Short mmCIF file of C-alpha atoms in Angstrom, two decimals:
data_model
loop_
_atom_site.label_atom_id
_atom_site.label_comp_id
_atom_site.label_asym_id
_atom_site.label_seq_id
_atom_site.Cartn_x
_atom_site.Cartn_y
_atom_site.Cartn_z
CA MET A 1 -39.69 -20.50 -4.17
CA LYS A 2 -40.60 -21.31 -7.79
CA ARG A 3 -37.91 -22.53 -10.11
CA ILE A 4 -37.52 -23.63 -13.70
CA PHE A 5 -35.90 -27.06 -13.61
CA THR A 6 -33.09 -26.23 -15.94
CA LEU A 7 -29.47 -26.33 -14.90
CA LEU A 8 -27.16 -24.06 -16.80
CA THR A 9 -23.65 -25.41 -16.63
CA ILE A 10 -21.17 -22.71 -17.52
CA ALA A 11 -18.13 -23.93 -19.40
CA LEU A 12 -15.26 -24.98 -17.21
CA PHE A 13 -11.74 -24.00 -17.93
CA VAL A 14 -9.44 -24.95 -15.09
CA SER A 15 -5.91 -23.64 -15.44
CA SER A 16 -2.73 -25.51 -14.82
CA ILE A 17 0.80 -24.30 -14.60
CA GLY A 18 2.21 -24.49 -18.08
CA THR A 19 4.22 -22.79 -20.77
CA ALA A 20 1.42 -21.25 -22.84
CA GLN A 21 1.56 -17.49 -23.26
CA GLU A 22 -1.49 -15.83 -21.77
CA ARG A 23 -2.41 -12.34 -22.95
CA TYR A 24 -2.73 -9.75 -20.16
CA LEU A 25 -0.52 -11.90 -17.91
CA ASP A 26 2.55 -12.70 -20.03
CA GLU A 27 4.57 -10.44 -22.29
CA THR A 28 3.05 -11.81 -25.49
CA PHE A 29 4.38 -8.95 -27.63
CA GLU A 30 8.06 -8.26 -28.21
CA GLU A 31 7.83 -4.62 -29.24
CA VAL A 32 5.93 -1.57 -28.07
CA THR A 33 4.79 1.47 -30.04
CA VAL A 34 4.88 4.79 -28.16
CA THR A 35 2.95 7.90 -29.18
CA SER A 36 4.51 10.76 -27.24
CA ASN A 37 3.01 14.00 -25.96
CA VAL A 38 -0.61 13.27 -26.78
CA VAL A 39 -2.61 16.30 -25.61
CA TYR A 40 -5.62 15.01 -23.70
CA GLY A 41 -6.89 18.40 -22.51
CA VAL A 42 -6.03 21.88 -21.26
CA ASN A 43 -6.48 23.21 -17.75
CA ALA A 44 -5.31 26.00 -15.46
CA THR A 45 -2.13 25.59 -13.44
CA VAL A 46 -1.43 27.60 -10.28
CA LEU A 47 2.33 27.06 -10.50
CA LEU A 48 2.95 30.51 -11.98
CA VAL A 49 0.49 32.47 -9.85
CA PRO A 50 3.30 33.84 -7.60
CA SER A 51 5.28 35.10 -10.62
CA VAL A 52 2.66 36.06 -13.23
CA GLY A 53 -0.28 36.77 -10.93
CA GLU A 54 -2.77 34.35 -12.44
CA ALA A 55 -3.48 30.74 -13.24
CA VAL A 56 -2.49 30.03 -16.84
CA PRO A 57 -3.70 27.36 -19.28
CA GLN A 58 -1.50 24.26 -19.38
CA PRO A 59 -1.65 21.53 -22.04
CA LEU A 60 -2.18 18.16 -20.39
CA THR A 61 -0.11 15.49 -22.08
CA MET A 62 0.56 11.78 -21.95
CA ASP A 63 2.60 9.11 -23.70
CA VAL A 64 0.57 6.17 -25.01
CA TYR A 65 2.12 2.68 -25.19
CA GLU A 66 0.61 -0.02 -27.42
CA PRO A 67 1.64 -3.59 -28.28
CA ALA A 68 3.26 -3.42 -31.72
CA GLY A 69 1.50 -5.44 -34.39
CA ASP A 70 -1.62 -6.06 -32.32
CA THR A 71 -4.84 -6.59 -34.25
CA GLU A 72 -7.25 -6.22 -31.33
CA THR A 73 -9.32 -3.03 -31.37
CA ALA A 74 -11.04 -3.19 -27.96
CA ARG A 75 -8.20 -3.50 -25.46
CA PRO A 76 -8.21 -2.76 -21.73
CA LEU A 77 -6.63 0.61 -20.92
CA VAL A 78 -4.34 1.38 -17.98
CA LEU A 79 -3.65 5.03 -17.11
CA VAL A 80 -0.38 5.33 -15.16
CA PHE A 81 0.14 8.33 -12.86
CA HIS A 82 3.70 9.04 -11.74
CA THR A 83 5.00 10.11 -8.34
CA GLY A 84 6.41 13.58 -7.56
CA ASN A 85 4.74 15.12 -4.47
CA PHE A 86 2.46 17.26 -6.70
CA LEU A 87 5.49 19.43 -7.54
CA PRO A 88 7.75 19.69 -10.61
CA ASN A 89 10.94 17.68 -10.93
CA VAL A 90 13.83 19.14 -8.85
CA LEU A 91 11.51 21.56 -7.04
CA ASN A 92 10.03 18.48 -5.35
CA GLY A 93 13.48 17.49 -4.06
CA GLN A 94 13.37 14.31 -6.14
CA ILE A 95 14.90 12.98 -9.33
CA SER A 96 11.48 11.62 -10.27
CA GLY A 97 8.20 13.35 -11.03
CA THR A 98 7.54 13.18 -14.80
CA LYS A 99 5.71 10.97 -17.28
CA THR A 100 9.08 9.80 -18.59
CA ASP A 101 10.42 8.63 -15.24
CA ASN A 102 12.17 5.32 -15.80
CA SER A 103 9.67 3.64 -13.48
CA ALA A 104 6.68 4.98 -15.45
CA VAL A 105 8.27 3.89 -18.72
CA SER A 106 8.93 0.40 -17.34
CA ILE A 107 5.37 -0.04 -15.98
CA CYS A 108 3.82 1.10 -19.27
CA THR A 109 6.19 -0.99 -21.37
CA GLN A 110 5.51 -4.15 -19.39
CA LEU A 111 1.76 -3.57 -19.60
CA ALA A 112 1.84 -2.93 -23.34
CA LYS A 113 3.88 -6.08 -23.93
CA LYS A 114 1.17 -7.98 -22.06
CA GLY A 115 -1.44 -6.64 -24.50
CA TYR A 116 -2.83 -3.62 -22.66
CA VAL A 117 -2.88 -0.05 -23.90
CA ALA A 118 -1.00 1.97 -21.28
CA ALA A 119 -0.67 5.74 -20.95
CA SER A 120 1.83 7.61 -18.78
CA VAL A 121 -0.16 10.69 -17.80
CA THR A 122 0.95 14.12 -16.61
CA TYR A 123 -1.25 16.09 -14.27
CA ARG A 124 -1.16 19.61 -12.85
CA GLN A 125 1.18 20.34 -9.97
CA GLY A 126 1.65 23.07 -7.41
CA TRP A 127 1.39 23.61 -3.64
CA ASN A 128 3.65 24.69 -0.77
CA PRO A 129 4.69 21.82 1.55
CA LEU A 130 6.86 24.29 3.50
CA ALA A 131 3.97 26.56 4.52
CA GLU A 132 4.30 27.69 8.14
CA THR A 133 1.07 26.20 9.52
CA GLN A 134 -0.54 22.78 9.28
CA PRO A 135 -3.91 24.06 7.98
CA VAL A 136 -2.21 25.90 5.12
CA ARG A 137 -0.21 22.78 4.24
CA ALA A 138 -3.43 20.73 4.27
CA LEU A 139 -5.09 23.40 2.12
CA GLY A 140 -2.36 23.18 -0.49
CA LEU A 141 -2.30 19.39 -0.59
CA ILE A 142 -6.06 18.82 -0.92
CA GLN A 143 -6.29 21.45 -3.68
CA ALA A 144 -3.36 19.83 -5.53
CA ALA A 145 -4.97 16.39 -5.19
CA TYR A 146 -8.31 17.82 -6.36
CA ARG A 147 -6.71 19.19 -9.54
CA GLY A 148 -4.98 15.83 -10.09
CA ILE A 149 -8.29 13.99 -9.78
CA GLN A 150 -9.90 16.42 -12.24
CA ASP A 151 -7.06 15.73 -14.69
CA GLY A 152 -7.30 11.98 -14.22
CA ARG A 153 -10.98 12.13 -15.07
CA THR A 154 -10.25 14.34 -18.06
CA ALA A 155 -7.82 11.69 -19.34
CA ILE A 156 -10.46 8.97 -18.91
CA ARG A 157 -12.99 11.05 -20.85
CA TYR A 158 -10.43 11.76 -23.60
CA PHE A 159 -10.06 8.05 -24.29
CA ARG A 160 -13.81 7.47 -24.27
CA GLN A 161 -14.30 10.34 -26.70
CA ASN A 162 -11.48 9.02 -28.88
CA GLN A 163 -12.98 5.53 -28.87
CA ASP A 164 -16.35 6.96 -29.83
CA GLY A 165 -14.67 8.71 -32.76
CA ASP A 166 -11.86 7.14 -34.79
CA ASN A 167 -10.67 4.91 -31.90
CA THR A 168 -7.05 5.79 -32.53
CA PHE A 169 -5.82 3.67 -29.64
CA GLY A 170 -8.18 0.70 -29.87
CA ILE A 171 -9.45 0.69 -26.27
CA ASP A 172 -12.48 -0.83 -24.57
CA PRO A 173 -14.20 2.11 -22.82
CA ASP A 174 -15.66 -0.23 -20.18
CA LYS A 175 -12.29 -1.63 -19.09
CA ILE A 176 -10.28 1.34 -17.79
CA THR A 177 -7.82 1.00 -14.89
CA ALA A 178 -6.07 3.89 -13.13
CA TRP A 179 -2.64 2.86 -11.77
CA GLY A 180 -0.73 5.27 -9.53
CA TYR A 181 2.52 4.95 -7.64
CA GLY A 182 3.77 7.19 -4.86
CA THR A 183 1.96 10.49 -5.20
CA GLY A 184 0.10 9.00 -8.16
CA GLY A 185 -1.38 6.52 -5.66
CA TYR A 186 -3.08 9.38 -3.81
CA LEU A 187 -4.53 10.52 -7.13
CA THR A 188 -5.86 7.13 -8.23
CA LEU A 189 -7.35 6.39 -4.80
CA GLY A 190 -9.19 9.69 -5.14
CA LEU A 191 -10.43 8.65 -8.58
CA ALA A 192 -11.83 5.43 -7.10
CA THR A 193 -13.58 6.97 -4.11
CA LEU A 194 -14.25 10.71 -4.39
CA ASP A 195 -17.42 11.02 -6.44
CA ASP A 196 -19.21 13.78 -4.52
CA TYR A 197 -17.68 17.17 -3.70
CA LEU A 198 -19.46 17.25 -0.31
CA GLU A 199 -17.33 14.30 0.80
CA ILE A 200 -14.40 16.72 1.13
CA PRO A 201 -15.79 19.22 3.67
CA THR A 202 -17.54 16.42 5.56
CA SER A 203 -14.47 14.15 5.82
CA GLU A 204 -14.55 12.30 9.13
CA ASN A 205 -11.02 11.01 9.82
CA GLY A 206 -10.19 13.42 11.33
CA ALA A 207 -13.27 15.51 11.37
CA GLY A 208 -13.04 18.94 9.76
CA LYS A 209 -9.50 18.39 8.47
CA PHE A 210 -10.35 20.00 5.11
CA LEU A 211 -11.96 23.09 6.67
CA LEU A 212 -10.35 26.45 7.49
CA ASP A 213 -11.02 28.76 10.42
CA VAL A 214 -11.33 31.94 8.37
CA ASN A 215 -13.18 34.09 10.91
CA GLY A 216 -10.78 33.24 13.74
CA ASP A 217 -13.35 31.90 16.20
CA GLY A 218 -11.47 28.63 16.67
CA ILE A 219 -14.04 26.60 14.73
CA PRO A 220 -13.07 25.63 11.15
CA GLU A 221 -16.00 26.41 8.88
CA THR A 222 -14.73 27.21 5.36
CA PRO A 223 -14.04 24.32 2.93
CA MET A 224 -10.49 24.19 1.58
CA VAL A 225 -11.91 23.33 -1.84
CA VAL A 226 -14.88 25.27 -3.24
CA PRO A 227 -16.28 24.43 -6.70
CA GLN A 228 -16.98 28.10 -7.48
CA TYR A 229 -13.22 28.69 -7.29
CA HIS A 230 -11.65 25.32 -8.11
CA GLY A 231 -14.10 23.73 -10.53
CA ASP A 232 -16.42 20.76 -10.17
CA ILE A 233 -15.12 17.40 -9.06
CA GLU A 234 -14.99 16.06 -12.62
CA GLY A 235 -13.48 19.19 -14.17
CA LYS A 236 -16.39 19.55 -16.60
CA VAL A 237 -17.52 23.09 -15.74
CA LEU A 238 -15.88 26.35 -16.85
CA THR A 239 -14.92 28.07 -13.60
CA ILE A 240 -13.99 31.73 -13.04
CA ALA A 241 -12.98 32.90 -9.56
CA PRO A 242 -15.69 35.30 -8.32
CA ASP A 243 -13.24 37.20 -6.07
CA ALA A 244 -9.68 37.05 -4.78
CA ALA A 245 -10.16 34.25 -2.24
CA PHE A 246 -7.68 31.34 -2.02
CA GLY A 247 -4.94 33.56 -3.48
CA LEU A 248 -6.61 33.57 -6.90
CA PRO A 249 -7.12 36.85 -8.77
CA ALA A 250 -10.77 37.83 -9.17
CA GLY A 251 -11.99 36.88 -12.63
CA ASP A 252 -9.23 34.30 -13.11
CA THR A 253 -10.23 31.18 -15.09
CA THR A 254 -9.34 28.24 -12.86
CA ASN A 255 -10.97 25.30 -14.66
CA TYR A 256 -11.38 24.63 -18.37
CA PRO A 257 -13.89 21.91 -19.37
CA ASN A 258 -12.78 19.04 -21.62
CA HIS A 259 -14.79 16.18 -23.24
CA VAL A 260 -17.83 16.97 -21.10
CA ASP A 261 -20.23 14.61 -22.90
CA TYR A 262 -18.38 11.51 -21.73
CA SER A 263 -18.24 9.53 -18.49
CA SER A 264 -15.37 9.96 -16.02
CA GLU A 265 -15.96 6.57 -14.39
CA VAL A 266 -12.96 4.36 -13.73
CA ASN A 267 -13.53 0.59 -13.63
CA MET A 268 -10.64 -0.36 -11.35
CA VAL A 269 -7.80 1.32 -9.43
CA VAL A 270 -4.29 0.21 -8.50
CA ASN A 271 -2.05 2.05 -6.05
CA LEU A 272 1.58 1.27 -5.32
CA GLY A 273 2.10 3.31 -2.17
CA GLY A 274 0.25 6.52 -1.47
CA ALA A 275 -2.81 6.83 0.74
CA LEU A 276 -6.48 7.85 0.75
CA GLY A 277 -7.51 11.38 1.68
CA ASP A 278 -10.29 10.07 3.91
CA ILE A 279 -11.65 6.60 4.53
CA SER A 280 -15.22 7.93 4.61
CA TRP A 281 -14.99 8.45 0.84
CA ILE A 282 -15.39 4.69 0.34
CA ASP A 283 -19.03 3.89 -0.45
CA GLU A 284 -21.17 1.77 -2.77
CA ASN A 285 -19.93 3.74 -5.80
CA THR A 286 -16.25 2.98 -5.14
CA ALA A 287 -14.37 1.08 -7.86
CA PRO A 288 -12.47 -2.12 -6.95
CA ILE A 289 -8.99 -1.31 -5.58
CA VAL A 290 -5.76 -3.32 -5.53
CA THR A 291 -2.94 -2.05 -3.31
CA VAL A 292 0.77 -2.75 -2.98
CA GLN A 293 2.30 -0.89 -0.03
CA SER A 294 5.00 -1.40 2.55
CA ALA A 295 3.49 -2.05 5.96
CA ASN A 296 6.31 0.15 7.29
CA ASP A 297 5.99 2.93 4.69
CA ILE A 298 7.77 6.08 5.92
CA PHE A 299 6.11 8.35 3.34
CA ALA A 300 2.46 7.31 3.74
CA PRO A 301 0.78 5.60 6.71
CA TYR A 302 -0.20 1.98 6.24
CA ASP A 303 -3.12 2.41 8.61
CA ASP A 304 -4.42 5.76 9.91
CA ALA A 305 -2.00 8.55 10.78
CA ALA A 306 -0.75 12.00 9.84
CA LEU A 307 1.11 12.47 6.59
CA VAL A 308 4.26 14.56 7.10
CA VAL A 309 6.62 16.60 4.92
CA PRO A 310 9.60 14.27 4.28
CA THR A 311 12.25 17.00 4.59
CA THR A 312 10.93 18.74 7.72
CA GLY A 313 8.74 16.17 9.49
CA ASP A 314 5.95 18.77 9.73
CA GLU A 315 2.42 17.39 9.78
CA ILE A 316 0.28 17.94 6.68
CA VAL A 317 -2.97 16.04 7.20
CA ARG A 318 -4.33 12.76 8.55
CA VAL A 319 -4.81 10.08 5.87
CA GLN A 320 -5.47 6.34 5.64
CA GLY A 321 -3.36 3.67 3.94
CA GLY A 322 -3.50 0.07 2.77
CA ILE A 323 -4.88 -1.85 5.75
CA ALA A 324 -7.45 0.84 6.61
CA ILE A 325 -8.55 1.00 2.96
CA HIS A 326 -9.01 -2.74 2.48
CA THR A 327 -10.73 -3.21 5.82
CA ALA A 328 -13.27 -0.59 4.70
CA LEU A 329 -13.56 -2.08 1.20
CA THR A 330 -14.31 -5.47 2.69
CA ALA A 331 -16.94 -4.06 5.02
CA ALA A 332 -18.61 -2.33 2.06
CA GLY A 333 -18.41 -5.41 -0.18
CA ILE A 334 -16.54 -3.45 -2.86
CA ASN A 335 -13.81 -6.03 -3.46
CA ASP A 336 -16.05 -9.10 -3.16
CA ILE A 337 -15.28 -9.69 -6.82
CA PHE A 338 -11.95 -11.21 -5.70
CA ASN A 339 -13.39 -13.51 -3.03
CA ASP A 340 -14.20 -16.41 -5.36
CA ALA A 341 -10.89 -16.15 -7.18
CA ASP A 342 -7.99 -18.47 -6.44
CA PHE A 343 -4.69 -16.71 -7.09
CA SER A 344 -2.59 -19.51 -5.60
CA THR A 345 -2.83 -22.11 -8.36
CA THR A 346 -1.12 -20.53 -11.35
CA ALA A 347 2.42 -19.69 -12.33
CA TRP A 348 1.50 -16.02 -12.66
CA SER A 349 0.52 -15.29 -9.08
CA ASN A 350 1.01 -18.26 -6.76
CA ASP A 351 4.35 -17.16 -5.27
CA VAL A 352 3.49 -13.49 -4.85
CA SER A 353 0.03 -14.27 -3.45
CA ALA A 354 1.59 -16.64 -0.92
CA THR A 355 4.04 -13.89 0.05
CA ALA A 356 1.17 -11.42 0.39
CA ALA A 357 -0.63 -13.83 2.74
CA ALA A 358 2.52 -14.42 4.81
CA ASN A 359 3.28 -10.69 4.96
CA SER A 360 -0.28 -9.98 6.07
CA ALA A 361 0.30 -12.22 9.09
CA LEU A 362 3.59 -10.44 9.81
CA SER A 363 1.73 -7.15 9.55
CA GLY A 364 -0.77 -8.30 12.16
CA HIS A 365 -3.92 -8.63 10.07
CA ASP A 366 -5.91 -11.06 7.93
CA TYR A 367 -5.02 -11.61 4.28
CA PHE A 368 -7.05 -9.53 1.84
CA LYS A 369 -6.74 -10.90 -1.70
CA SER A 370 -6.46 -7.34 -3.05
CA LEU A 371 -3.72 -6.12 -0.67
CA TYR A 372 -0.01 -6.92 -0.91
CA PRO A 373 1.80 -5.62 2.20
CA LEU A 374 5.56 -5.49 1.77
CA GLN A 375 7.76 -6.58 4.66
CA ASN A 376 11.28 -5.82 3.47
CA PRO A 377 14.28 -5.37 5.76
CA VAL A 378 15.43 -1.83 6.42
CA ASN A 379 18.50 -0.54 4.58
CA SER A 380 21.85 0.43 6.09
CA ASN A 381 20.36 3.79 7.06
CA GLY A 382 17.70 2.01 9.11
CA LEU A 383 14.98 3.10 6.68
CA ASP A 384 12.18 1.24 4.97
CA GLU A 385 12.45 1.72 1.19
CA GLY A 386 8.80 1.18 0.30
CA ILE A 387 8.07 -0.07 -3.21
CA ALA A 388 11.60 0.87 -4.48
CA ILE A 389 10.86 1.14 -8.19
CA GLU A 390 12.77 4.36 -8.99
CA TRP A 391 16.09 4.31 -10.80
CA TRP A 392 18.18 6.94 -12.57
CA ASP A 393 21.47 7.55 -14.30
CA PRO A 394 23.62 9.60 -11.87
CA ASN A 395 25.32 11.27 -14.83
CA ALA A 396 22.09 12.27 -16.58
CA LEU A 397 21.21 15.96 -16.63
CA SER A 398 18.49 17.45 -14.47
CA PRO A 399 15.92 19.80 -16.02
CA PRO A 400 17.18 23.41 -16.36
CA VAL A 401 18.00 25.06 -13.02
CA THR A 402 19.18 28.53 -12.08
CA GLY A 403 22.53 29.18 -13.73
CA ALA A 404 22.40 25.98 -15.77
CA PRO A 405 19.84 26.19 -18.62
CA ASN A 406 20.86 22.73 -19.83
CA GLY A 407 20.67 21.15 -16.39
CA VAL A 408 23.24 19.63 -14.03
CA PRO A 409 24.18 15.95 -13.57
CA TRP A 410 22.20 14.43 -10.69
CA ASN A 411 25.43 13.45 -8.95
CA MET A 412 26.54 17.11 -8.98
CA LEU A 413 23.28 18.99 -8.40
CA PRO A 414 23.21 20.19 -4.75
CA HIS A 415 20.21 19.00 -2.74
CA PRO A 416 18.52 21.32 -0.19
CA SER A 417 18.99 18.66 2.49
CA GLY A 418 22.70 18.26 1.80
CA GLY A 419 24.79 16.28 -0.63
CA THR A 420 23.53 15.88 -4.18
CA PHE A 421 20.20 14.76 -5.59
CA HIS A 422 21.88 11.44 -6.36
CA THR A 423 23.18 10.84 -2.84
CA GLN A 424 19.89 11.94 -1.29
CA GLY A 425 18.03 9.57 -3.57
CA LEU A 426 20.19 6.70 -2.35
CA VAL A 427 19.21 7.37 1.27
CA THR A 428 15.89 5.58 0.71
CA ASN A 429 16.91 3.58 -2.37
CA GLU A 430 20.50 2.55 -1.71
CA ASN A 431 20.56 -0.39 -4.14
CA MET A 432 19.02 1.67 -6.91
CA SER A 433 19.44 0.12 -10.36
CA GLN A 434 17.39 -0.66 -13.43
CA GLU A 435 17.69 -4.36 -12.65
CA ASN A 436 16.23 -3.95 -9.14
CA SER A 437 13.50 -1.60 -10.33
CA ASP A 438 12.39 -3.90 -13.14
CA ALA A 439 12.43 -6.91 -10.80
CA ASN A 440 10.23 -5.12 -8.26
CA ILE A 441 7.83 -3.88 -10.94
CA THR A 442 7.56 -7.41 -12.33
CA GLU A 443 6.81 -8.75 -8.85
CA TYR A 444 4.05 -6.21 -8.31
CA MET A 445 2.77 -6.81 -11.84
CA ASN A 446 2.42 -10.51 -11.01
CA PHE A 447 0.20 -9.55 -8.08
CA VAL A 448 -1.84 -6.91 -9.89
CA THR A 449 -2.51 -8.26 -13.40
CA PRO A 450 -4.36 -11.44 -12.32
CA ARG A 451 -6.64 -9.20 -10.28
CA ILE A 452 -7.18 -6.95 -13.31
CA CYS A 453 -8.23 -10.09 -15.22
CA VAL A 454 -10.85 -10.84 -12.57
CA ALA A 455 -12.11 -7.29 -11.93
CA LEU A 456 -12.46 -6.40 -15.62
CA ASN A 457 -13.77 -9.81 -16.67
CA LEU A 458 -10.94 -10.33 -19.19
CA PRO A 459 -10.51 -13.73 -20.90
CA CYS A 460 -7.75 -14.59 -18.42
CA LYS A 461 -10.30 -14.43 -15.57
CA SER A 462 -11.07 -18.13 -16.11
CA LEU A 463 -7.55 -18.97 -14.92
CA PHE A 464 -8.42 -17.72 -11.45
CA VAL A 465 -12.17 -18.20 -11.08
CA ASN A 466 -13.61 -21.71 -11.24
CA THR A 467 -16.51 -21.36 -13.62
CA ASP A 468 -17.75 -24.89 -13.02
CA VAL A 469 -20.88 -23.59 -11.34
CA LYS A 470 -24.44 -24.79 -11.77
CA GLU A 471 -26.80 -21.88 -11.98
CA VAL A 472 -30.42 -22.74 -11.22
CA ASN A 473 -32.79 -20.53 -13.18
CA LEU A 474 -35.61 -19.31 -10.97
CA ASP A 475 -38.95 -17.98 -12.18
CA ALA A 476 -38.48 -14.43 -13.46
CA SER A 477 -41.65 -13.35 -11.66
CA LEU A 478 -39.84 -13.78 -8.37
CA ILE A 479 -38.44 -10.27 -8.81
CA THR A 480 -39.88 -6.92 -9.85
CA LEU A 481 -37.96 -4.05 -11.44
CA ALA A 482 -38.98 -0.43 -10.96
CA PRO A 483 -38.94 1.74 -12.88
CA ASN A 484 -38.72 -0.13 -16.15
CA PRO A 485 -37.88 1.52 -18.50
CA ALA A 486 -35.37 3.30 -16.25
CA SER A 487 -33.09 6.30 -16.63
CA THR A 488 -30.42 6.29 -13.89
CA SER A 489 -31.10 3.27 -11.68
CA VAL A 490 -33.49 0.39 -11.11
CA LYS A 491 -34.83 -1.04 -7.84
CA VAL A 492 -34.91 -4.83 -7.65
CA SER A 493 -37.43 -6.33 -5.19
CA ALA A 494 -38.27 -9.88 -4.15
CA GLU A 495 -41.11 -9.90 -1.64
CA GLY A 496 -40.42 -12.31 1.20
CA GLU A 497 -37.10 -13.48 -0.24
CA ASN A 498 -33.55 -12.50 0.70
CA ILE A 499 -31.47 -11.29 -2.26
CA ASN A 500 -27.76 -12.06 -2.03
CA SER A 501 -26.51 -9.91 -4.90
CA ILE A 502 -27.64 -8.13 -8.06
CA ALA A 503 -25.90 -7.70 -11.41
CA ILE A 504 -26.53 -6.03 -14.79
CA PHE A 505 -25.44 -7.89 -17.92
CA GLY A 506 -25.50 -6.88 -21.57
CA ILE A 507 -27.07 -8.98 -24.28
CA ASP A 508 -23.52 -10.11 -25.09
CA GLY A 509 -23.20 -11.61 -21.62
CA ARG A 510 -20.80 -8.92 -20.37
CA LEU A 511 -21.06 -7.94 -16.71
CA TYR A 512 -21.51 -4.15 -16.40
CA ASN A 513 -22.35 -3.53 -12.76
CA GLN A 514 -23.02 -5.47 -9.59
CA VAL A 515 -24.10 -4.92 -6.00
CA ASN A 516 -22.85 -7.49 -3.50
CA ASN A 517 -23.87 -8.30 0.08
CA VAL A 518 -27.46 -7.10 -0.42
CA ASN A 519 -28.94 -9.43 2.23
CA ALA A 520 -32.36 -7.77 1.93
CA GLU A 521 -35.63 -8.08 0.03
CA SER A 522 -34.76 -5.15 -2.25
CA ALA A 523 -31.85 -3.01 -3.43
CA THR A 524 -31.09 -0.42 -6.10
CA ILE A 525 -28.46 -0.87 -8.78
CA GLN A 526 -27.08 2.08 -10.74
CA ARG A 527 -27.04 2.43 -14.50
CA LYS A 528 -23.67 4.20 -14.39
CA ASN A 529 -22.50 5.05 -17.93
CA LEU A 530 -24.42 2.39 -19.86
CA PRO A 531 -25.76 3.55 -23.22
CA THR A 532 -29.45 3.36 -24.08
CA GLY A 533 -30.61 -0.20 -24.70
CA ILE A 534 -31.87 -3.47 -23.26
CA TYR A 535 -29.97 -5.23 -20.49
CA PHE A 536 -30.51 -8.18 -18.14
CA VAL A 537 -30.83 -7.74 -14.39
CA LYS A 538 -29.96 -10.85 -12.39
CA ALA A 539 -30.88 -11.29 -8.74
CA TYR A 540 -28.98 -14.07 -6.95
CA PHE A 541 -30.54 -16.12 -4.15
CA ASP A 542 -29.35 -19.12 -2.17
CA GLU A 543 -31.43 -21.37 -4.47
CA GLY A 544 -30.54 -19.81 -7.82
CA VAL A 545 -30.92 -16.73 -9.98
CA ALA A 546 -33.92 -14.81 -11.32
CA THR A 547 -33.49 -12.75 -14.50
CA GLN A 548 -35.52 -9.95 -16.08
CA LYS A 549 -34.93 -7.50 -18.89
CA VAL A 550 -34.57 -3.80 -18.18
CA THR A 551 -34.57 -0.98 -20.71
CA PHE A 552 -32.40 2.06 -20.03
CA GLU A 553 -33.67 5.15 -21.84
#
């Protein structure tokens, strides 16, 4: 193998535990500015179909949190998606389920104080968890999740369009994280993995779970989601129902396009709880994922099992949770970006990473650096409380309900399962308080934010990745790129040599895409959303790295 005898020593910055404030890890800003009810798009909601007979346009809104007094204009963005069972507050049997949930406010506030731009995002809701049959319940849930994923991608495109215009919120369009908790975790996991509509009808675990037996022959054959009725997977195409299938009136507009000229790609995903619709959705296009979930979660399986309706115990659909997800991510090499990071040597993550490793052993599996399994004792009701980040004022008013247009205090509003909404909430969150919620969110933040630093290549990455590496420059002719110029992807080949990994860098040295665990003489790397221009493709071998320029047209 030819090589140029030049050693490039990348600057070393080894961290030590100290008192310095580190942006994106510490709360380096005292105040936060909130812009409320930003409209990021409009789309059709099915919530009113039973009463008005059609899907109606719904403004999609979010609250944007920024560090007050910040002078940076290219900041990483975190989109936060709340819980709520894909149903409106109260109707979902919960006190939570809005963009102003105390937990959502706390997550966004903590992130903004650390220097991120954070947005608490609403998304469309509506399905029937009490449907009489399992297939109909599965139908409702996958369609609700599909609409949520469309809305999440619309929000991503809104920010990219805004940045391309007057950049009101000062974000870096290449550093976007989607963070979901509870039901929002299902949504963000979908954003990370579901990039092809055909992955829904061909889901494998279990097989055919998103198909309906419409003709009654005992063999499910009709997809539960059909783009001609429900819109494309990105929500970019105007969609009008061709007939009255799926309970939609013929001619009803079911998807309104928003910001269609911009990319929907997310650069990283975080889920606190929730689960993945199907493990087969994980492939080479999946974004890095960081998960915090109880290994004994009663609302979403930690491994591979049926999701059930909390109030009735009726089965909805088989899904996969934290350990199944990160086993698959590891096999696919998606989260290899964390392998060279050491999260045990700094004040920000050493304790929580050690707990994650210990809890992994208690959970019966190896430690994945991107998975934090919780192993908390059950409460006095014998129940696991999961991530336990919700809190509420028992005397606060609910949204308007029948007979009470101004709402009813949570500790007086009757719950369908008995008692009040407040007492039912305490069943799985008996020590509910702002103090406990904030402490838990801070703990999870200490696990997640160092991994955001690494995955998004933020300045704080050097605190966790030892950059004292000697990179041997190999002869550029060792590799060939085809095509070059390229439009959507480029194939990297090295005849007779085994490539370990491939990466695309900008002329500014920024990493834009990478393919790990190649272990072959050639592989293809995608352009993704890179603008037209010249970039550097690096192929890594055991003996060093070969670099060539590529032009994307």
